[in-house]
Coordinates of C-alpha atoms in Angstrom, one line a residue:
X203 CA 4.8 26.4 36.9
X204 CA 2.8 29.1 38.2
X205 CA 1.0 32.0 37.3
X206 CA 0.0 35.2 38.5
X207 CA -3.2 36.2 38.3
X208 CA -4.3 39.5 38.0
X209 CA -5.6 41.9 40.1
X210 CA -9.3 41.9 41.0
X211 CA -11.0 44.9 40.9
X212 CA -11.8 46.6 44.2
X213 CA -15.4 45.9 45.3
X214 CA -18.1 48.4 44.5
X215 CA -15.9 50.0 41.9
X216 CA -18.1 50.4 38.9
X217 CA -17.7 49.1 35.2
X218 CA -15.8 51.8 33.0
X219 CA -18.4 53.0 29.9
X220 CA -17.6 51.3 26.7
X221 CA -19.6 53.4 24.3
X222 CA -20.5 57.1 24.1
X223 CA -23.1 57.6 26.6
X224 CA -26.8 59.7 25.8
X225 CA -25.5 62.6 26.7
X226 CA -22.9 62.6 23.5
X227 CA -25.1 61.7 21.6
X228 CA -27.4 64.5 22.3
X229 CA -24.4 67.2 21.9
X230 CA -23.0 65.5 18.5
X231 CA -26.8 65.9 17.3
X232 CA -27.8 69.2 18.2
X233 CA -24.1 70.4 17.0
X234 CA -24.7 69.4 13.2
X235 CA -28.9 70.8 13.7
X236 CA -27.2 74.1 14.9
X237 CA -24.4 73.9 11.5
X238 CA -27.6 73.2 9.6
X239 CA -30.0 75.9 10.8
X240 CA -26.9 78.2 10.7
X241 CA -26.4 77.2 7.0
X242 CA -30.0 77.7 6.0
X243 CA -30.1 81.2 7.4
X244 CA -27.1 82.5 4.9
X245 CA -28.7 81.0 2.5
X246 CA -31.9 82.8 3.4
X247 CA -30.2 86.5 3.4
X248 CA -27.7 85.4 0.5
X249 CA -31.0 85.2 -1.8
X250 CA -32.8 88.2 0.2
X251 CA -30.4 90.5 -0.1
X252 CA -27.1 89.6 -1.6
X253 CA -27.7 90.2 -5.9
X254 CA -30.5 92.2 -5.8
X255 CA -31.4 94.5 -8.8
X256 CA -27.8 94.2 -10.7
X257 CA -27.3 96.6 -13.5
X258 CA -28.0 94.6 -17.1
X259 CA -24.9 94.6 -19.2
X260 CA -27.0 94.5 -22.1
X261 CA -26.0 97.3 -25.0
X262 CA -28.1 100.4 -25.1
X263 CA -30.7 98.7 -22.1
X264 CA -32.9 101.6 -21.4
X265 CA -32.4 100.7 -17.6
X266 CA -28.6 100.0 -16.9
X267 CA -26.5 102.5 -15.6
X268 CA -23.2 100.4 -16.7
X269 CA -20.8 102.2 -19.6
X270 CA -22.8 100.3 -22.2
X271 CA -26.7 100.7 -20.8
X272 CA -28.6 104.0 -21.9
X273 CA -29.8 105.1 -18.5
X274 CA -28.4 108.8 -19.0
X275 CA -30.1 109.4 -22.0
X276 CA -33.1 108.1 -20.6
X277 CA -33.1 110.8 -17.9
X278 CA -32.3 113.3 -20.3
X279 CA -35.1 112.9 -22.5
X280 CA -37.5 112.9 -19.8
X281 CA -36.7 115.9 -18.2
X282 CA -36.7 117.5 -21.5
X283 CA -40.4 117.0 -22.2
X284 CA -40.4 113.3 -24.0
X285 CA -42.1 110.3 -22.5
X286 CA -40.2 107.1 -22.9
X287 CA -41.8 104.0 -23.2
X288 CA -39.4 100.9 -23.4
X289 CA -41.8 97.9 -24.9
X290 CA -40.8 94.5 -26.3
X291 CA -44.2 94.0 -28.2
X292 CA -44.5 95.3 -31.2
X293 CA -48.4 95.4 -31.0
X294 CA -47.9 98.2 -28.6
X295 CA -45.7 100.4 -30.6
X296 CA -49.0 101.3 -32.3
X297 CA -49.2 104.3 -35.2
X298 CA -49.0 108.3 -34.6
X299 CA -46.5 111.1 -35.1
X300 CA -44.2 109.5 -31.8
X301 CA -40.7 108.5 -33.0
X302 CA -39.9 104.5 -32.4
X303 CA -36.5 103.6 -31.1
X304 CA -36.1 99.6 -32.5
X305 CA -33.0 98.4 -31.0
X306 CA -32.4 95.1 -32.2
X307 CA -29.1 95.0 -30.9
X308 CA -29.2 91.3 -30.5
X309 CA -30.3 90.4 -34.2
X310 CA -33.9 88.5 -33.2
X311 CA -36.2 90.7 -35.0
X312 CA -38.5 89.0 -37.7
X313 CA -38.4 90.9 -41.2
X314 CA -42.2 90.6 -41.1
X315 CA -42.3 92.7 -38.0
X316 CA -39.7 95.1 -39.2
X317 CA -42.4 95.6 -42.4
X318 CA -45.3 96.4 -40.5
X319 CA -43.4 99.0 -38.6
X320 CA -41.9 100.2 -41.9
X321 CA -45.5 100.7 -43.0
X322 CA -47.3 102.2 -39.8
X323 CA -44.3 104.2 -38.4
X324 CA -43.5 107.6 -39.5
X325 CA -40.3 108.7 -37.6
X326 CA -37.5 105.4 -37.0
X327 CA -34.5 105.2 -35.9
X328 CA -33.1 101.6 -36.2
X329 CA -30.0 100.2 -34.8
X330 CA -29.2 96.5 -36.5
X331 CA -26.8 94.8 -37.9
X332 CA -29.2 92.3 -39.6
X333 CA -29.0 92.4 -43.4
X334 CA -32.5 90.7 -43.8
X335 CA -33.8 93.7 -41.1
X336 CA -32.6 96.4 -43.5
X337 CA -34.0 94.9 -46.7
X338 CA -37.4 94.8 -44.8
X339 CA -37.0 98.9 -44.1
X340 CA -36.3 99.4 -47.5
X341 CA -32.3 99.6 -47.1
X342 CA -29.9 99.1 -49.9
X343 CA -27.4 98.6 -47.6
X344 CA -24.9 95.4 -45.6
X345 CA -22.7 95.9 -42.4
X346 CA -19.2 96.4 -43.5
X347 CA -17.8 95.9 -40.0
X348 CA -16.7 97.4 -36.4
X349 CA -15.8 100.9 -36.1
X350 CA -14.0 100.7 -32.2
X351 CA -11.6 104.0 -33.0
X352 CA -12.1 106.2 -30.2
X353 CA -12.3 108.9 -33.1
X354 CA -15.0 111.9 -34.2
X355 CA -16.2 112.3 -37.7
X356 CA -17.9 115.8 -39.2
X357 CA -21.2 115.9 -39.5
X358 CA -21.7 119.7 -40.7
X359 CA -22.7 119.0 -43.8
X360 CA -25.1 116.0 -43.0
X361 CA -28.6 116.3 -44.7
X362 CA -29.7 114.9 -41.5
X363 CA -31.1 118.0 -39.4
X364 CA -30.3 116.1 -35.7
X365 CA -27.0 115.1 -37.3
X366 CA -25.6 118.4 -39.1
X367 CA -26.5 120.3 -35.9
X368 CA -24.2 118.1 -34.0
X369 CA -21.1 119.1 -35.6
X370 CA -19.4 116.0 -35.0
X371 CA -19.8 113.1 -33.5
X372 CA -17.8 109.8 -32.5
X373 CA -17.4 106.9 -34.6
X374 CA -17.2 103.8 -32.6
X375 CA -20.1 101.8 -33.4
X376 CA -21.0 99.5 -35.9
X377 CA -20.2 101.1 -40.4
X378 CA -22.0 100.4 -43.3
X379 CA -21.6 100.3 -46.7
X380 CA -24.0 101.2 -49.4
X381 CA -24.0 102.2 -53.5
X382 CA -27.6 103.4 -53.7
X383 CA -27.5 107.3 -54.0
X384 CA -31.1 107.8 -52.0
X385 CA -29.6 106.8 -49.5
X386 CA -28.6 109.7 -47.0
X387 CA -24.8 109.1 -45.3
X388 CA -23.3 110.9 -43.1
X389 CA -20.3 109.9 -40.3
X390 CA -17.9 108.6 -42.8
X391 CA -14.8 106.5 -42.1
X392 CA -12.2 105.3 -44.5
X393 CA -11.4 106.2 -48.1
X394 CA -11.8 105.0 -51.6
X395 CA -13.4 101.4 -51.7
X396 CA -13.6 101.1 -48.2
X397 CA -15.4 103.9 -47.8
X398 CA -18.1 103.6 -44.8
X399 CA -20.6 105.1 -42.9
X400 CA -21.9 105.6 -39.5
X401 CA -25.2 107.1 -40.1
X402 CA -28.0 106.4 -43.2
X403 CA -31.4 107.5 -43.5
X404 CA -33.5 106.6 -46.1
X405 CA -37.8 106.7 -47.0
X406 CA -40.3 104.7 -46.1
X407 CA -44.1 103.9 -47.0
X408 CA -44.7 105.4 -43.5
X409 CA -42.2 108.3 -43.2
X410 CA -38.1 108.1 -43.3
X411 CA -36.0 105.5 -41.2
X412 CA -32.9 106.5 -39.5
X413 CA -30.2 103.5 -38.9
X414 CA -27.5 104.3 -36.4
X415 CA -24.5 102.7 -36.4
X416 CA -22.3 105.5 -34.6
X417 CA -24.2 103.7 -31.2
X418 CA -21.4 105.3 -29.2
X419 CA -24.1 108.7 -28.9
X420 CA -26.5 106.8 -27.2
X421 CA -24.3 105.0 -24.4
X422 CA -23.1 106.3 -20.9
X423 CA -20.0 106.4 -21.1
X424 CA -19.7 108.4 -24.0
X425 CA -22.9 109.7 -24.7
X426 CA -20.9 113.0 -23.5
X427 CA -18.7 113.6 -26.2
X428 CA -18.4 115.5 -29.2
X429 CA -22.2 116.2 -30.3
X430 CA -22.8 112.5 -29.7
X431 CA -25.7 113.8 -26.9
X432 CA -26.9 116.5 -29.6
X433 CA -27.0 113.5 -32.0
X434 CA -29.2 111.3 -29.6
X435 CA -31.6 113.9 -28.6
X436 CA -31.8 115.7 -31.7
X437 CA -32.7 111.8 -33.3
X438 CA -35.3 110.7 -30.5
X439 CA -36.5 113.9 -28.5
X440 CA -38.0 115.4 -31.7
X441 CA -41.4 114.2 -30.7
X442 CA -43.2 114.2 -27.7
X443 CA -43.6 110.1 -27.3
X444 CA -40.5 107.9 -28.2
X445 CA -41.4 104.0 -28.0
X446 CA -38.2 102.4 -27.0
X447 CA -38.7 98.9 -28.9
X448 CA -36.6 96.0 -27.6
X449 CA -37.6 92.5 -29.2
X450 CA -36.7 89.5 -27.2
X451 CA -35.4 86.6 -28.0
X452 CA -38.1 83.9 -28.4
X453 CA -40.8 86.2 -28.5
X454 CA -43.2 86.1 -31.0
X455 CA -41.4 89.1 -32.6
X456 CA -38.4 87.2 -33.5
X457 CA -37.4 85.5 -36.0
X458 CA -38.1 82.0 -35.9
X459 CA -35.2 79.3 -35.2
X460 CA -34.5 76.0 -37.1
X461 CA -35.9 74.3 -33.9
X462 CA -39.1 76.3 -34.7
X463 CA -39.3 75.8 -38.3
X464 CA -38.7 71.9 -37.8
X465 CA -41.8 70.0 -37.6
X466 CA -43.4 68.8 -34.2
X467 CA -42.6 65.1 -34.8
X468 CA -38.3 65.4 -35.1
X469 CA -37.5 66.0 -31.7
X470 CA -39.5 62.5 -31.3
X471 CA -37.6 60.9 -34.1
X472 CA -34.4 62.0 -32.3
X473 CA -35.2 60.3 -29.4
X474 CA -36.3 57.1 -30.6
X475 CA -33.2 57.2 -33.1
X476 CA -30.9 57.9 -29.8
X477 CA -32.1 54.5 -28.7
X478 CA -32.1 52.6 -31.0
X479 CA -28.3 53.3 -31.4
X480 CA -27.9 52.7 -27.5
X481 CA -29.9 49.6 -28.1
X482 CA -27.6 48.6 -31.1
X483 CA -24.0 49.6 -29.6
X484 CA -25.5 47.0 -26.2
X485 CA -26.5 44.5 -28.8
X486 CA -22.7 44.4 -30.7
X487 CA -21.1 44.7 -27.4
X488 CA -22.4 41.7 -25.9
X489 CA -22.1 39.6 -29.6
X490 CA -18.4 40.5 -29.9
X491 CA -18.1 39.0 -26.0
X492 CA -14.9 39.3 -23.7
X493 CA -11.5 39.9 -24.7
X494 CA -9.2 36.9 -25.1
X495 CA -5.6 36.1 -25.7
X496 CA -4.7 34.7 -29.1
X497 CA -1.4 32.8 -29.4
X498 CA 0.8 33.0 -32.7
X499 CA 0.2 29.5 -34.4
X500 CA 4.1 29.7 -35.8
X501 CA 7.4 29.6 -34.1
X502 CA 9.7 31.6 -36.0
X503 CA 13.4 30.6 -34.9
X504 CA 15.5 33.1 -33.4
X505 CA 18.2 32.1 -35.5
X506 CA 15.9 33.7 -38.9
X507 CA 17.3 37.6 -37.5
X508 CA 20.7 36.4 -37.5
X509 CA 20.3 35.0 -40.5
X510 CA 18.6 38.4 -42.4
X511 CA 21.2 40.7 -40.8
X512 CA 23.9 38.1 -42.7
X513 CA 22.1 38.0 -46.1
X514 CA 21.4 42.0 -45.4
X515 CA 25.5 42.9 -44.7
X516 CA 26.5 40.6 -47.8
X517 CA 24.4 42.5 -50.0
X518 CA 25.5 45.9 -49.2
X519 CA 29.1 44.6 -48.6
X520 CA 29.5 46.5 -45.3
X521 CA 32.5 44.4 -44.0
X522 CA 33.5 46.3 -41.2
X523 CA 30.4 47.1 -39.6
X524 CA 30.0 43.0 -39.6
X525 CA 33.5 42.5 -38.5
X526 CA 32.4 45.2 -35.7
X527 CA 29.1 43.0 -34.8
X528 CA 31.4 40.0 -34.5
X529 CA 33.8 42.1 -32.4
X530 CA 31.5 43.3 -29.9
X531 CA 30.1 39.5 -29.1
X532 CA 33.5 38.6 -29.0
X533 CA 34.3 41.2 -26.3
X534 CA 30.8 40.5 -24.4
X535 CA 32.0 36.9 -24.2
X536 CA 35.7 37.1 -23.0
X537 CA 34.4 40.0 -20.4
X538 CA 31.9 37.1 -19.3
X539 CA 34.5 34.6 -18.9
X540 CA 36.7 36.8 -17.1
X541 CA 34.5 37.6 -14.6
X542 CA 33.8 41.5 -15.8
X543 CA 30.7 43.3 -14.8
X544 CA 28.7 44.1 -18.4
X545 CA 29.4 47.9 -17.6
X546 CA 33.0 47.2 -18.3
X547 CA 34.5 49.3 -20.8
X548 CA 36.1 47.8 -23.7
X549 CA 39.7 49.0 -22.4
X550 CA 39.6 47.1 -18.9
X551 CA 38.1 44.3 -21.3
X552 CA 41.4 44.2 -23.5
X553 CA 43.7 44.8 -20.2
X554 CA 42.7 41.9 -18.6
X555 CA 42.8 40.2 -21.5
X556 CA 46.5 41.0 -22.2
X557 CA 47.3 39.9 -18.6
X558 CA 45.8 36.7 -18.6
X559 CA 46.8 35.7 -22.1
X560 CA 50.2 36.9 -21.8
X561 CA 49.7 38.9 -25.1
X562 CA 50.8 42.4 -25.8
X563 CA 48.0 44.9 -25.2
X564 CA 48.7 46.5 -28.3
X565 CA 48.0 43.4 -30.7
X566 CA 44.3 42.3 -28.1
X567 CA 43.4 45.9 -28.9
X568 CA 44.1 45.1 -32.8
X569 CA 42.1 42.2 -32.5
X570 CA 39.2 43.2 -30.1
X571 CA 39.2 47.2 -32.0
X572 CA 40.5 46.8 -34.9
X573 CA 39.9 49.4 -37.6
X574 CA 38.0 49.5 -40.8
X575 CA 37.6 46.2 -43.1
X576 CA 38.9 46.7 -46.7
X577 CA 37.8 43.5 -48.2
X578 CA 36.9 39.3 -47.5
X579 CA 40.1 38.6 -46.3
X580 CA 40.7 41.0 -44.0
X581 CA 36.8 40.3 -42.5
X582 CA 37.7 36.3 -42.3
X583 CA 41.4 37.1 -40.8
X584 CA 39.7 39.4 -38.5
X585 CA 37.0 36.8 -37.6
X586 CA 39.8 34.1 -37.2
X587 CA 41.9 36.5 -34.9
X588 CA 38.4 36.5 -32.9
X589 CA 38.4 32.9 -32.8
X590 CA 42.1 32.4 -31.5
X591 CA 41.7 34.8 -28.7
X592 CA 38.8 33.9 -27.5
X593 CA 40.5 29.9 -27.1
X594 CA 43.7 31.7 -25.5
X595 CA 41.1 33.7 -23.1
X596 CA 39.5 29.8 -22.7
X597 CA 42.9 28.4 -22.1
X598 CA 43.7 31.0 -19.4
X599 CA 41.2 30.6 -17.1
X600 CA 41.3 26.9 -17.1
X601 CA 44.8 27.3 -15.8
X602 CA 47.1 26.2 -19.0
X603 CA 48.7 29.4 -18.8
X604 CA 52.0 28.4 -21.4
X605 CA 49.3 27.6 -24.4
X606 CA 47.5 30.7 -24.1
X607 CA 50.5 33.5 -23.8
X608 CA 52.0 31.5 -27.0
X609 CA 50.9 34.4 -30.0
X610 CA 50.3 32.2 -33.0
X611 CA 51.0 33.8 -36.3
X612 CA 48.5 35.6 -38.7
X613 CA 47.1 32.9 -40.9
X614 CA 45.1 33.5 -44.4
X615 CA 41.9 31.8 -45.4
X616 CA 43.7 28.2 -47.1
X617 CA 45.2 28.1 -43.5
X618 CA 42.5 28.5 -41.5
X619 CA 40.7 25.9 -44.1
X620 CA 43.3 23.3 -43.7
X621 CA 44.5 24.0 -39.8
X622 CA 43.0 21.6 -37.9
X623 CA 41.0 23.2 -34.6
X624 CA 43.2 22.7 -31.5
X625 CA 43.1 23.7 -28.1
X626 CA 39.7 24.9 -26.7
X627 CA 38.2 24.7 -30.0
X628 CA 38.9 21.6 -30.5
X629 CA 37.5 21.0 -27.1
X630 CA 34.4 22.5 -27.5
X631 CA 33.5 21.4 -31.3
X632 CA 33.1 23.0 -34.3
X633 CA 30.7 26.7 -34.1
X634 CA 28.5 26.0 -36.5
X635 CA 26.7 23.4 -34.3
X636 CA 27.9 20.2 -35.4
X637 CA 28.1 17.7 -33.0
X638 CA 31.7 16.5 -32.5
X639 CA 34.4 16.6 -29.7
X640 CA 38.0 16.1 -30.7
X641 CA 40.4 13.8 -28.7
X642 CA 42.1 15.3 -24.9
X643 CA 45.3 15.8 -25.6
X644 CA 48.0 13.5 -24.2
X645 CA 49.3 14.7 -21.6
X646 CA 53.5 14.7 -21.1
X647 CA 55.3 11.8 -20.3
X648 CA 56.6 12.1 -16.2
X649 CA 59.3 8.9 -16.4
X650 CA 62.4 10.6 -15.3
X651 CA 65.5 9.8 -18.1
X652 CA 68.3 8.1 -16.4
X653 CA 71.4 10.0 -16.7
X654 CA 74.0 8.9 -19.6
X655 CA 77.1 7.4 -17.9
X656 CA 80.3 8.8 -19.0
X657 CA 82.0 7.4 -22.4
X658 CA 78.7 7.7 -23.9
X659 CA 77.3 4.4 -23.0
X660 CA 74.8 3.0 -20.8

């Protein structure tokens, strides 16, 4: 046996490169430093000059052009002669004859605060929806709700000067409602009971406070309708200064917060209490230890369901739907010994039944069927019938052909107690499990019979 061997490489020729040489390297490198640097540089003029200065969406900010900032009336006010001064320290708003804008749109204004402008501020116009902020002015009054009905209200015979000489003005905004008659309203909505109002003015130990709820005069986008801009400058151009009061939210204006008023050791307390139950949920989990399988300790036998449905059927005497249990084994079992898929419907079970047992169709579809059971008998003739095909079915297939076509007659209960089993049954022993087998039955004599001679004797 030979072999070929194979070809030796030509002399000189050099190795081929197994491995990415220096040179791929070096490009594979400097490809991801140039995705990098080229990364970092949108970054860079992302941050320089993508955002920028975006307009605040903040209600009635003094610096957003948006539909809901207060830039146009801003503008306004200064080219009519008023300086605005937008601070969000109350120490600044000071005390004089200037008129103080506190917008505490957001709710965060203390009551103490709201007091001490009470008391050092003559002209104020407020716009809250803070109960505990009203009480400090001196306000009988509670929010009674949303007004967002693009609607406009008379204001002619308001005893507010900057109000009446509006006409009218819109109502979307926030409505109040109030039962103390020194209390100025004006800008009503609704009727009766729900009657509520846009505008209230009422005095304080400084001067007279003016709460707006009708904010709709004072935004951009609708600071143009009605008398809504005759409302807003004829509320905060009426002096020469207007402070423009904003309070902030954790400020030392605000109100405090429950993790203020707590004391400095609970957020301590929480933490230790957090692991303590991190220590205890590690501590059970590893006591309980793994999972394991647990197996019953009692057998039950299956024959115990068998036996409940029994006991169950007897006492609500449903005969046929037992005789229909019985039937539907019975039918499972011949189509089994037959040879019939388990999918086979009960028709082509009683067809081939009729053929191999010789048996009209009719009477196997009696038997197999049936109809409903009227009393005992009928369930243990219907049970018996069960029996009897089932040995013809047996007989059949193991080829005695004669026994099983023969139709034995219908037989009552003393029959079937005194009939002896025969055939297959007899074969296979009694159902109930007793051990037994009965004796083969002897087969027919062959010995031919000689002929009789004539005159009668042999």
């Amino acid at each position: 046996m030979s072999t070929t061997a194979p070809p030796a490489a030509p002399a000189g020729a050099a190795a081929a490169p197994t491995g990415p040489t220096p040179r791929d390297r070096a490009l594979r490198i400097g490809a991801w430093a140039a995705v990098v640097v080229v990364g970092l540089l949108l970054a860079v003029l992302t941050a320089a000059v993508g955002p920028g200065q975006q307009p605040s969406d903040v209600p009635l900010d003094p610096s957003s052009t948006t539909g809901s900032g207060s830039r146009a009336l801003v503008r306004v006010l200064g080219e009519q002669g008023t300086e605005v001064t937008v601070v969000s320290d109350a120490d600044r708003i000071g005390s004089g004859e200037g008129t103080v804008l506190v917008d505490d749109s957001a709710g965060v204004l203390a009551p103490s605060v709201a007091r001490r402008i009470a008391r050092t501020a003559a002209d104020v116009v407020l716009v809250t929806t803070d109960p505990a902020v009203l009480e400090a002015f001196g306000l009988d009054a509670r929010p009674a709700g949303a007004s967002s009905t693009d609607t406009t209200a008379s204001t002619a015979s308001c005893a507010i000067p900057a109000a009446r000489d509006a006409g009218s003005v819109s109502t979307a905004g926030v409505t109040y409602a109030t039962d103390d008659p020194d209390v100025v309203r004006c800008v009503p909505s609704g009727t009766g009971a729900d009657r509520r109002w846009g505008l209230l003015r009422t005095a304080t130990p400084a001067g007279h406070v003016t709460v707006v709820g009708t904010t709709a005069a004072f935004r951009n986008d609708t600071v143009t309708r009605a008398g809504n801009a005759a409302l807003a400058l004829g509320l905060l151009g009426s002096q020469e200064d207007l402070v423009w009061y904003v309070p902030t939210a954790g400020s030392a204006d605000a109100a405090p917060s429950l993790g203020d008023l707590a004391p400095p050791w609970v957020p301590s307390a929480i933490g230790v209490l957090g692991v303590v139950a991190v220590a205890a949920a590690v501590w059970r989990g590893r006591r309980l230890g793994p999972l394991v399988v647990e197996h019953l300790p009692v057998v039950v036998r299956a024959a115990e369901t068998t036996e409940g449905r029994a006991r169950l059927a007897v006492r609500v005497r449903d005969r046929t739907h037992t005789l229909d249990t019985l039937r539907i084994a019975a039918v499972r079992r011949i189509g089994r010994q037959l040879g019939l898929p388990r999918s086979a419907h009960v028709d082509e079970v009683v067809r081939r039944t009729a053929a191999v047992t010789g048996r009209p169709v009719g009477q196997v579809g009696a038997v197999l069927v049936g109809g409903p059971t009227g009393d005992d008998r009928a369930l243990v003739a219907g049970a018996t019938a069960l029996d009897d095909l089932e040995d013809a079915v047996g007989l059949a297939v193991s080829g005695d052909v004669r026994r099983a076509s023969r139709t034995a007659p219908p037989r009552t209960t003393d029959d079937a107690s005194r009939t002896p089993p025969t055939g297959a049954r007899a074969r296979r022993g009694p159902r109930d499990g007793v051990a037994g087998r009965a004796a083969p039955p002897t087969p027919p004599s062959t010995t031919p019979t000689p002929p009789t001679p004539p005159g009668g004797r042999p």
